[in-house]
Amino acid sequence: QVQLVESGGGVVQPGRSLRLSCAASGFTFRNYDMHWVRQAPGKGLERVAIISYGGNNNYSADSVKGRFTISRDNSKNTLYLQMNSLRDEDTAVYYCVRPGSGRNFDYWGQGTLVTVSS
Amino acid sequence: DIQMTQSPSSLSASVGDRVTITCRASQSITNFLNWYQQKPGKAPNLLIYTASTLKSGVPSRFSGSGSGTDFTLTISSLQPEDFATYYCQQSHSRLWTFGQGTKVEIK
């Protein structure tokens, strides 16, 4: 069965960096585009970034462009999100997500909480 | 960016009620519209994709319809486990965006 397990969240001061990881199993990771989606406390959902299955193409939301970088290691079945220059408004649960048979968010990890606070 | 607007933002309903949630896109998204259910403290679950296709394993009381800019999610007979927040999401443009959510509460 598809499993996505995020790690790396925690409490960090504004302006600092954090790297999230997502370990994937139960499917052929290198065949799928992958996404990071976040949800601020009590708020809605926002797709933060997407990376193509081969890792050659990626796209980030304007809210994180220039600060966050999505990457992947297909040999390790792992997705990453490098978050630099963190701001208070980046506080959220970050989910690693795999699409289904179409253009949707079908499989979700359990999420990892990032809290940006001084 | 394509804006997605859901209505209502919240509703109160009783078990057995028929519930309809609407989602409007700021421009045509053909049928690239998905619906998700999220319960407190959990990740969202995909219910319906491409506007009207029920994901395998999702109860048939859930249905979706619409195309272009206007879409609906219908729960034909609300069950206790359906009290949750529902989100629509478009995947027509490169920037996939969500509606703000509709919270379905117990009356």
PDB file of N, CA and C in Angstrom, chain B residues 2-76:
ATOM      1  N   ILE B   2      -6.389  31.117 -10.817  1.00  0.00           N
ATOM      2  CA  ILE B   2      -7.802  30.781 -10.808  1.00  0.00           C
ATOM      3  C   ILE B   2      -8.275  30.744  -9.360  1.00  0.00           C
ATOM      4  N   GLN B   3      -9.287  31.537  -9.053  1.00  0.00           N
ATOM      5  CA  GLN B   3      -9.845  31.581  -7.703  1.00  0.00           C
ATOM      6  C   GLN B   3     -11.018  30.621  -7.619  1.00  0.00           C
ATOM      7  N   MET B   4     -11.072  29.899  -6.515  1.00  0.00           N
ATOM      8  CA  MET B   4     -12.157  28.956  -6.261  1.00  0.00           C
ATOM      9  C   MET B   4     -12.954  29.440  -5.064  1.00  0.00           C
ATOM     10  N   THR B   5     -14.262  29.587  -5.251  1.00  0.00           N
ATOM     11  CA  THR B   5     -15.110  30.103  -4.188  1.00  0.00           C
ATOM     12  C   THR B   5     -16.180  29.085  -3.849  1.00  0.00           C
ATOM     13  N   GLN B   6     -16.187  28.652  -2.602  1.00  0.00           N
ATOM     14  CA  GLN B   6     -17.178  27.683  -2.139  1.00  0.00           C
ATOM     15  C   GLN B   6     -18.280  28.388  -1.383  1.00  0.00           C
ATOM     16  N   SER B   7     -19.463  27.813  -1.465  1.00  0.00           N
ATOM     17  CA  SER B   7     -20.566  28.291  -0.647  1.00  0.00           C
ATOM     18  C   SER B   7     -21.473  27.128  -0.270  1.00  0.00           C
ATOM     19  N   PRO B   8     -22.000  27.159   0.979  1.00  0.00           N
ATOM     20  CA  PRO B   8     -21.678  28.159   1.991  1.00  0.00           C
ATOM     21  C   PRO B   8     -20.320  27.861   2.640  1.00  0.00           C
ATOM     22  N   SER B   9     -19.868  28.728   3.527  1.00  0.00           N
ATOM     23  CA  SER B   9     -18.630  28.470   4.270  1.00  0.00           C
ATOM     24  C   SER B   9     -18.864  27.439   5.366  1.00  0.00           C
ATOM     25  N   SER B  10     -20.089  27.407   5.862  1.00  0.00           N
ATOM     26  CA  SER B  10     -20.460  26.398   6.844  1.00  0.00           C
ATOM     27  C   SER B  10     -21.950  26.154   6.760  1.00  0.00           C
ATOM     28  N   LEU B  11     -22.359  25.007   7.237  1.00  0.00           N
ATOM     29  CA  LEU B  11     -23.765  24.680   7.279  1.00  0.00           C
ATOM     30  C   LEU B  11     -24.028  23.706   8.417  1.00  0.00           C
ATOM     31  N   SER B  12     -25.249  23.766   8.912  1.00  0.00           N
ATOM     32  CA  SER B  12     -25.693  22.827   9.941  1.00  0.00           C
ATOM     33  C   SER B  12     -26.759  21.933   9.333  1.00  0.00           C
ATOM     34  N   ALA B  13     -26.637  20.654   9.541  1.00  0.00           N
ATOM     35  CA  ALA B  13     -27.580  19.708   8.966  1.00  0.00           C
ATOM     36  C   ALA B  13     -27.764  18.524   9.899  1.00  0.00           C
ATOM     37  N   SER B  14     -28.833  17.797   9.665  1.00  0.00           N
ATOM     38  CA  SER B  14     -29.150  16.628  10.484  1.00  0.00           C
ATOM     39  C   SER B  14     -28.836  15.354   9.721  1.00  0.00           C
ATOM     40  N   VAL B  15     -28.630  14.283  10.467  1.00  0.00           N
ATOM     41  CA  VAL B  15     -28.442  12.975   9.842  1.00  0.00           C
ATOM     42  C   VAL B  15     -29.652  12.682   8.962  1.00  0.00           C
ATOM     43  N   GLY B  16     -29.372  12.243   7.753  1.00  0.00           N
ATOM     44  CA  GLY B  16     -30.435  11.932   6.797  1.00  0.00           C
ATOM     45  C   GLY B  16     -30.739  13.068   5.824  1.00  0.00           C
ATOM     46  N   ASP B  17     -30.235  14.267   6.116  1.00  0.00           N
ATOM     47  CA  ASP B  17     -30.483  15.405   5.228  1.00  0.00           C
ATOM     48  C   ASP B  17     -29.716  15.254   3.918  1.00  0.00           C
ATOM     49  N   ARG B  18     -30.256  15.894   2.905  1.00  0.00           N
ATOM     50  CA  ARG B  18     -29.532  16.038   1.631  1.00  0.00           C
ATOM     51  C   ARG B  18     -28.765  17.342   1.693  1.00  0.00           C
ATOM     52  N   VAL B  19     -27.479  17.281   1.404  1.00  0.00           N
ATOM     53  CA  VAL B  19     -26.599  18.450   1.531  1.00  0.00           C
ATOM     54  C   VAL B  19     -25.952  18.737   0.176  1.00  0.00           C
ATOM     55  N   THR B  20     -25.951  20.013  -0.193  1.00  0.00           N
ATOM     56  CA  THR B  20     -25.314  20.431  -1.430  1.00  0.00           C
ATOM     57  C   THR B  20     -24.328  21.558  -1.152  1.00  0.00           C
ATOM     58  N   ILE B  21     -23.129  21.398  -1.658  1.00  0.00           N
ATOM     59  CA  ILE B  21     -22.067  22.408  -1.546  1.00  0.00           C
ATOM     60  C   ILE B  21     -21.702  22.833  -2.960  1.00  0.00           C
ATOM     61  N   THR B  22     -21.557  24.129  -3.154  1.00  0.00           N
ATOM     62  CA  THR B  22     -21.212  24.613  -4.484  1.00  0.00           C
ATOM     63  C   THR B  22     -19.797  25.186  -4.511  1.00  0.00           C
ATOM     64  N   CYS B  23     -19.222  25.138  -5.675  1.00  0.00           N
ATOM     65  CA  CYS B  23     -17.868  25.631  -5.907  1.00  0.00           C
ATOM     66  C   CYS B  23     -17.862  26.351  -7.244  1.00  0.00           C
ATOM     67  N   ARG B  24     -17.380  27.574  -7.253  1.00  0.00           N
ATOM     68  CA  ARG B  24     -17.345  28.364  -8.486  1.00  0.00           C
ATOM     69  C   ARG B  24     -15.912  28.773  -8.788  1.00  0.00           C
ATOM     70  N   ALA B  25     -15.517  28.566 -10.035  1.00  0.00           N
ATOM     71  CA  ALA B  25     -14.181  28.967 -10.484  1.00  0.00           C
ATOM     72  C   ALA B  25     -14.246  30.335 -11.148  1.00  0.00           C
ATOM     73  N   SER B  26     -13.169  31.080 -11.039  1.00  0.00           N
ATOM     74  CA  SER B  26     -13.129  32.438 -11.604  1.00  0.00           C
ATOM     75  C   SER B  26     -13.003  32.431 -13.128  1.00  0.00           C
ATOM     76  N   GLN B  27     -12.680  31.288 -13.701  1.00  0.00           N
ATOM     77  CA  GLN B  27     -12.696  31.102 -15.155  1.00  0.00           C
ATOM     78  C   GLN B  27     -12.926  29.628 -15.420  1.00  0.00           C
ATOM     79  N   SER B  28     -13.191  29.288 -16.658  1.00  0.00           N
ATOM     80  CA  SER B  28     -13.505  27.898 -16.971  1.00  0.00           C
ATOM     81  C   SER B  28     -12.339  26.968 -16.642  1.00  0.00           C
ATOM     82  N   ILE B  29     -12.686  25.874 -15.974  1.00  0.00           N
ATOM     83  CA  ILE B  29     -11.687  24.844 -15.666  1.00  0.00           C
ATOM     84  C   ILE B  29     -12.104  23.511 -16.282  1.00  0.00           C
ATOM     85  N   THR B  30     -12.969  23.571 -17.283  1.00  0.00           N
ATOM     86  CA  THR B  30     -13.586  22.387 -17.911  1.00  0.00           C
ATOM     87  C   THR B  30     -14.071  21.454 -16.806  1.00  0.00           C
ATOM     88  N   ASN B  31     -13.493  20.248 -16.690  1.00  0.00           N
ATOM     89  CA  ASN B  31     -13.932  19.362 -15.609  1.00  0.00           C
ATOM     90  C   ASN B  31     -12.799  18.999 -14.660  1.00  0.00           C
ATOM     91  N   PHE B  32     -11.752  19.858 -14.614  1.00  0.00           N
ATOM     92  CA  PHE B  32     -10.612  19.573 -13.747  1.00  0.00           C
ATOM     93  C   PHE B  32     -10.902  20.048 -12.322  1.00  0.00           C
ATOM     94  N   LEU B  33     -11.844  19.387 -11.683  1.00  0.00           N
ATOM     95  CA  LEU B  33     -12.321  19.771 -10.370  1.00  0.00           C
ATOM     96  C   LEU B  33     -12.405  18.539  -9.490  1.00  0.00           C
ATOM     97  N   ASN B  34     -11.804  18.642  -8.315  1.00  0.00           N
ATOM     98  CA  ASN B  34     -11.779  17.539  -7.360  1.00  0.00           C
ATOM     99  C   ASN B  34     -12.388  17.989  -6.037  1.00  0.00           C
ATOM    100  N   TRP B  35     -12.915  17.020  -5.297  1.00  0.00           N
ATOM    101  CA  TRP B  35     -13.492  17.280  -3.977  1.00  0.00           C
ATOM    102  C   TRP B  35     -12.787  16.417  -2.921  1.00  0.00           C
ATOM    103  N   TYR B  36     -12.564  17.025  -1.753  1.00  0.00           N
ATOM    104  CA  TYR B  36     -11.898  16.355  -0.652  1.00  0.00           C
ATOM    105  C   TYR B  36     -12.721  16.522   0.627  1.00  0.00           C
ATOM    106  N   GLN B  37     -12.577  15.535   1.502  1.00  0.00           N
ATOM    107  CA  GLN B  37     -13.154  15.591   2.846  1.00  0.00           C
ATOM    108  C   GLN B  37     -12.005  15.614   3.840  1.00  0.00           C
ATOM    109  N   GLN B  38     -12.106  16.492   4.831  1.00  0.00           N
ATOM    110  CA  GLN B  38     -11.078  16.510   5.870  1.00  0.00           C
ATOM    111  C   GLN B  38     -11.726  16.531   7.243  1.00  0.00           C
ATOM    112  N   LYS B  39     -11.281  15.606   8.091  1.00  0.00           N
ATOM    113  CA  LYS B  39     -11.719  15.576   9.479  1.00  0.00           C
ATOM    114  C   LYS B  39     -10.624  16.169  10.369  1.00  0.00           C
ATOM    115  N   PRO B  40     -11.005  16.682  11.536  1.00  0.00           N
ATOM    116  CA  PRO B  40     -10.026  17.379  12.398  1.00  0.00           C
ATOM    117  C   PRO B  40      -8.802  16.526  12.703  1.00  0.00           C
ATOM    118  N   GLY B  41      -7.634  17.126  12.517  1.00  0.00           N
ATOM    119  CA  GLY B  41      -6.391  16.451  12.828  1.00  0.00           C
ATOM    120  C   GLY B  41      -5.937  15.419  11.816  1.00  0.00           C
ATOM    121  N   LYS B  42      -6.655  15.299  10.714  1.00  0.00           N
ATOM    122  CA  LYS B  42      -6.329  14.305   9.686  1.00  0.00           C
ATOM    123  C   LYS B  42      -6.024  14.971   8.354  1.00  0.00           C
ATOM    124  N   ALA B  43      -5.318  14.234   7.510  1.00  0.00           N
ATOM    125  CA  ALA B  43      -5.097  14.710   6.148  1.00  0.00           C
ATOM    126  C   ALA B  43      -6.392  14.615   5.349  1.00  0.00           C
ATOM    127  N   PRO B  44      -6.536  15.437   4.340  1.00  0.00           N
ATOM    128  CA  PRO B  44      -7.724  15.338   3.474  1.00  0.00           C
ATOM    129  C   PRO B  44      -7.782  13.993   2.750  1.00  0.00           C
ATOM    130  N   ASN B  45      -8.999  13.612   2.392  1.00  0.00           N
ATOM    131  CA  ASN B  45      -9.228  12.414   1.581  1.00  0.00           C
ATOM    132  C   ASN B  45      -9.912  12.802   0.282  1.00  0.00           C
ATOM    133  N   LEU B  46      -9.412  12.281  -0.823  1.00  0.00           N
ATOM    134  CA  LEU B  46     -10.032  12.526  -2.121  1.00  0.00           C
ATOM    135  C   LEU B  46     -11.345  11.765  -2.203  1.00  0.00           C
ATOM    136  N   LEU B  47     -12.421  12.481  -2.556  1.00  0.00           N
ATOM    137  CA  LEU B  47     -13.739  11.853  -2.706  1.00  0.00           C
ATOM    138  C   LEU B  47     -14.108  11.684  -4.182  1.00  0.00           C
ATOM    139  N   ILE B  48     -13.979  12.777  -4.919  1.00  0.00           N
ATOM    140  CA  ILE B  48     -14.437  12.838  -6.310  1.00  0.00           C
ATOM    141  C   ILE B  48     -13.372  13.544  -7.132  1.00  0.00           C
ATOM    142  N   TYR B  49     -13.100  13.024  -8.336  1.00  0.00           N
ATOM    143  CA  TYR B  49     -12.158  13.687  -9.229  1.00  0.00           C
ATOM    144  C   TYR B  49     -12.787  13.881 -10.607  1.00  0.00           C
ATOM    145  N   THR B  50     -12.195  14.748 -11.364  1.00  0.00           N
ATOM    146  CA  THR B  50     -12.742  15.186 -12.665  1.00  0.00           C
ATOM    147  C   THR B  50     -14.236  15.445 -12.564  1.00  0.00           C
ATOM    148  N   ALA B  51     -14.592  16.179 -11.555  1.00  0.00           N
ATOM    149  CA  ALA B  51     -15.933  16.728 -11.324  1.00  0.00           C
ATOM    150  C   ALA B  51     -16.980  15.714 -10.866  1.00  0.00           C
ATOM    151  N   SER B  52     -16.938  14.501 -11.421  1.00  0.00           N
ATOM    152  CA  SER B  52     -18.048  13.601 -11.135  1.00  0.00           C
ATOM    153  C   SER B  52     -17.652  12.140 -10.940  1.00  0.00           C
ATOM    154  N   THR B  53     -16.383  11.825 -10.993  1.00  0.00           N
ATOM    155  CA  THR B  53     -15.934  10.434 -10.845  1.00  0.00           C
ATOM    156  C   THR B  53     -15.685  10.122  -9.383  1.00  0.00           C
ATOM    157  N   LEU B  54     -16.435   9.162  -8.860  1.00  0.00           N
ATOM    158  CA  LEU B  54     -16.307   8.780  -7.464  1.00  0.00           C
ATOM    159  C   LEU B  54     -15.064   7.918  -7.289  1.00  0.00           C
ATOM    160  N   LYS B  55     -14.223   8.291  -6.363  1.00  0.00           N
ATOM    161  CA  LYS B  55     -13.049   7.463  -6.089  1.00  0.00           C
ATOM    162  C   LYS B  55     -13.501   6.107  -5.538  1.00  0.00           C
ATOM    163  N   SER B  56     -12.816   5.062  -5.919  1.00  0.00           N
ATOM    164  CA  SER B  56     -13.121   3.725  -5.439  1.00  0.00           C
ATOM    165  C   SER B  56     -13.140   3.682  -3.912  1.00  0.00           C
ATOM    166  N   GLY B  57     -14.210   3.090  -3.370  1.00  0.00           N
ATOM    167  CA  GLY B  57     -14.325   2.952  -1.927  1.00  0.00           C
ATOM    168  C   GLY B  57     -15.108   4.066  -1.253  1.00  0.00           C
ATOM    169  N   VAL B  58     -15.379   5.138  -1.982  1.00  0.00           N
ATOM    170  CA  VAL B  58     -16.163   6.248  -1.425  1.00  0.00           C
ATOM    171  C   VAL B  58     -17.646   5.903  -1.536  1.00  0.00           C
ATOM    172  N   PRO B  59     -18.406   6.093  -0.476  1.00  0.00           N
ATOM    173  CA  PRO B  59     -19.829   5.732  -0.514  1.00  0.00           C
ATOM    174  C   PRO B  59     -20.595   6.438  -1.635  1.00  0.00           C
ATOM    175  N   SER B  60     -21.569   5.745  -2.178  1.00  0.00           N
ATOM    176  CA  SER B  60     -22.313   6.269  -3.327  1.00  0.00           C
ATOM    177  C   SER B  60     -23.245   7.412  -2.964  1.00  0.00           C
ATOM    178  N   ARG B  61     -23.397   7.714  -1.683  1.00  0.00           N
ATOM    179  CA  ARG B  61     -24.210   8.880  -1.314  1.00  0.00           C
ATOM    180  C   ARG B  61     -23.529  10.194  -1.691  1.00  0.00           C
ATOM    181  N   PHE B  62     -22.234  10.120  -1.981  1.00  0.00           N
ATOM    182  CA  PHE B  62     -21.504  11.296  -2.472  1.00  0.00           C
ATOM    183  C   PHE B  62     -21.590  11.338  -4.000  1.00  0.00           C
ATOM    184  N   SER B  63     -21.863  12.516  -4.536  1.00  0.00           N
ATOM    185  CA  SER B  63     -21.847  12.686  -5.975  1.00  0.00           C
ATOM    186  C   SER B  63     -21.399  14.096  -6.325  1.00  0.00           C
ATOM    187  N   GLY B  64     -20.851  14.226  -7.514  1.00  0.00           N
ATOM    188  CA  GLY B  64     -20.392  15.521  -7.975  1.00  0.00           C
ATOM    189  C   GLY B  64     -20.907  15.798  -9.378  1.00  0.00           C
ATOM    190  N   SER B  65     -21.082  17.070  -9.673  1.00  0.00           N
ATOM    191  CA  SER B  65     -21.548  17.448 -10.997  1.00  0.00           C
ATOM    192  C   SER B  65     -21.006  18.819 -11.356  1.00  0.00           C
ATOM    193  N   GLY B  66     -21.165  19.160 -12.625  1.00  0.00           N
ATOM    194  CA  GLY B  66     -20.771  20.476 -13.095  1.00  0.00           C
ATOM    195  C   GLY B  66     -19.675  20.438 -14.124  1.00  0.00           C
ATOM    196  N   SER B  67     -19.497  21.573 -14.770  1.00  0.00           N
ATOM    197  CA  SER B  67     -18.401  21.758 -15.726  1.00  0.00           C
ATOM    198  C   SER B  67     -18.259  23.244 -15.996  1.00  0.00           C
ATOM    199  N   GLY B  68     -17.123  23.619 -16.534  1.00  0.00           N
ATOM    200  CA  GLY B  68     -16.906  25.036 -16.801  1.00  0.00           C
ATOM    201  C   GLY B  68     -16.513  25.781 -15.547  1.00  0.00           C
ATOM    202  N   THR B  69     -17.453  26.517 -14.969  1.00  0.00           N
ATOM    203  CA  THR B  69     -17.143  27.311 -13.772  1.00  0.00           C
ATOM    204  C   THR B  69     -17.962  26.914 -12.546  1.00  0.00           C
ATOM    205  N   ASP B  70     -19.016  26.163 -12.710  1.00  0.00           N
ATOM    206  CA  ASP B  70     -19.917  25.879 -11.591  1.00  0.00           C
ATOM    207  C   ASP B  70     -20.020  24.380 -11.315  1.00  0.00           C
ATOM    208  N   PHE B  71     -19.803  24.046 -10.039  1.00  0.00           N
ATOM    209  CA  PHE B  71     -19.743  22.643  -9.642  1.00  0.00           C
ATOM    210  C   PHE B  71     -20.497  22.451  -8.331  1.00  0.00           C
ATOM    211  N   THR B  72     -20.976  21.229  -8.115  1.00  0.00           N
ATOM    212  CA  THR B  72     -21.633  20.902  -6.858  1.00  0.00           C
ATOM    213  C   THR B  72     -21.168  19.553  -6.327  1.00  0.00           C
ATOM    214  N   LEU B  73     -21.116  19.475  -5.014  1.00  0.00           N
ATOM    215  CA  LEU B  73     -20.933  18.218  -4.300  1.00  0.00           C
ATOM    216  C   LEU B  73     -22.227  17.975  -3.546  1.00  0.00           C
ATOM    217  N   THR B  74     -22.801  16.796  -3.722  1.00  0.00           N
ATOM    218  CA  THR B  74     -24.049  16.448  -3.045  1.00  0.00           C
ATOM    219  C   THR B  74     -23.838  15.216  -2.186  1.00  0.00           C
ATOM    220  N   ILE B  75     -24.350  15.299  -0.962  1.00  0.00           N
ATOM    221  CA  ILE B  75     -24.424  14.131  -0.089  1.00  0.00           C
ATOM    222  C   ILE B  75     -25.903  13.819   0.022  1.00  0.00           C
ATOM    223  N   SER B  76     -26.314  12.677  -0.477  1.00  0.00           N
ATOM    224  CA  SER B  76     -27.751  12.410  -0.635  1.00  0.00           C
ATOM    225  C   SER B  76     -28.448  12.183   0.704  1.00  0.00           C
TER     226      SER B  76
END
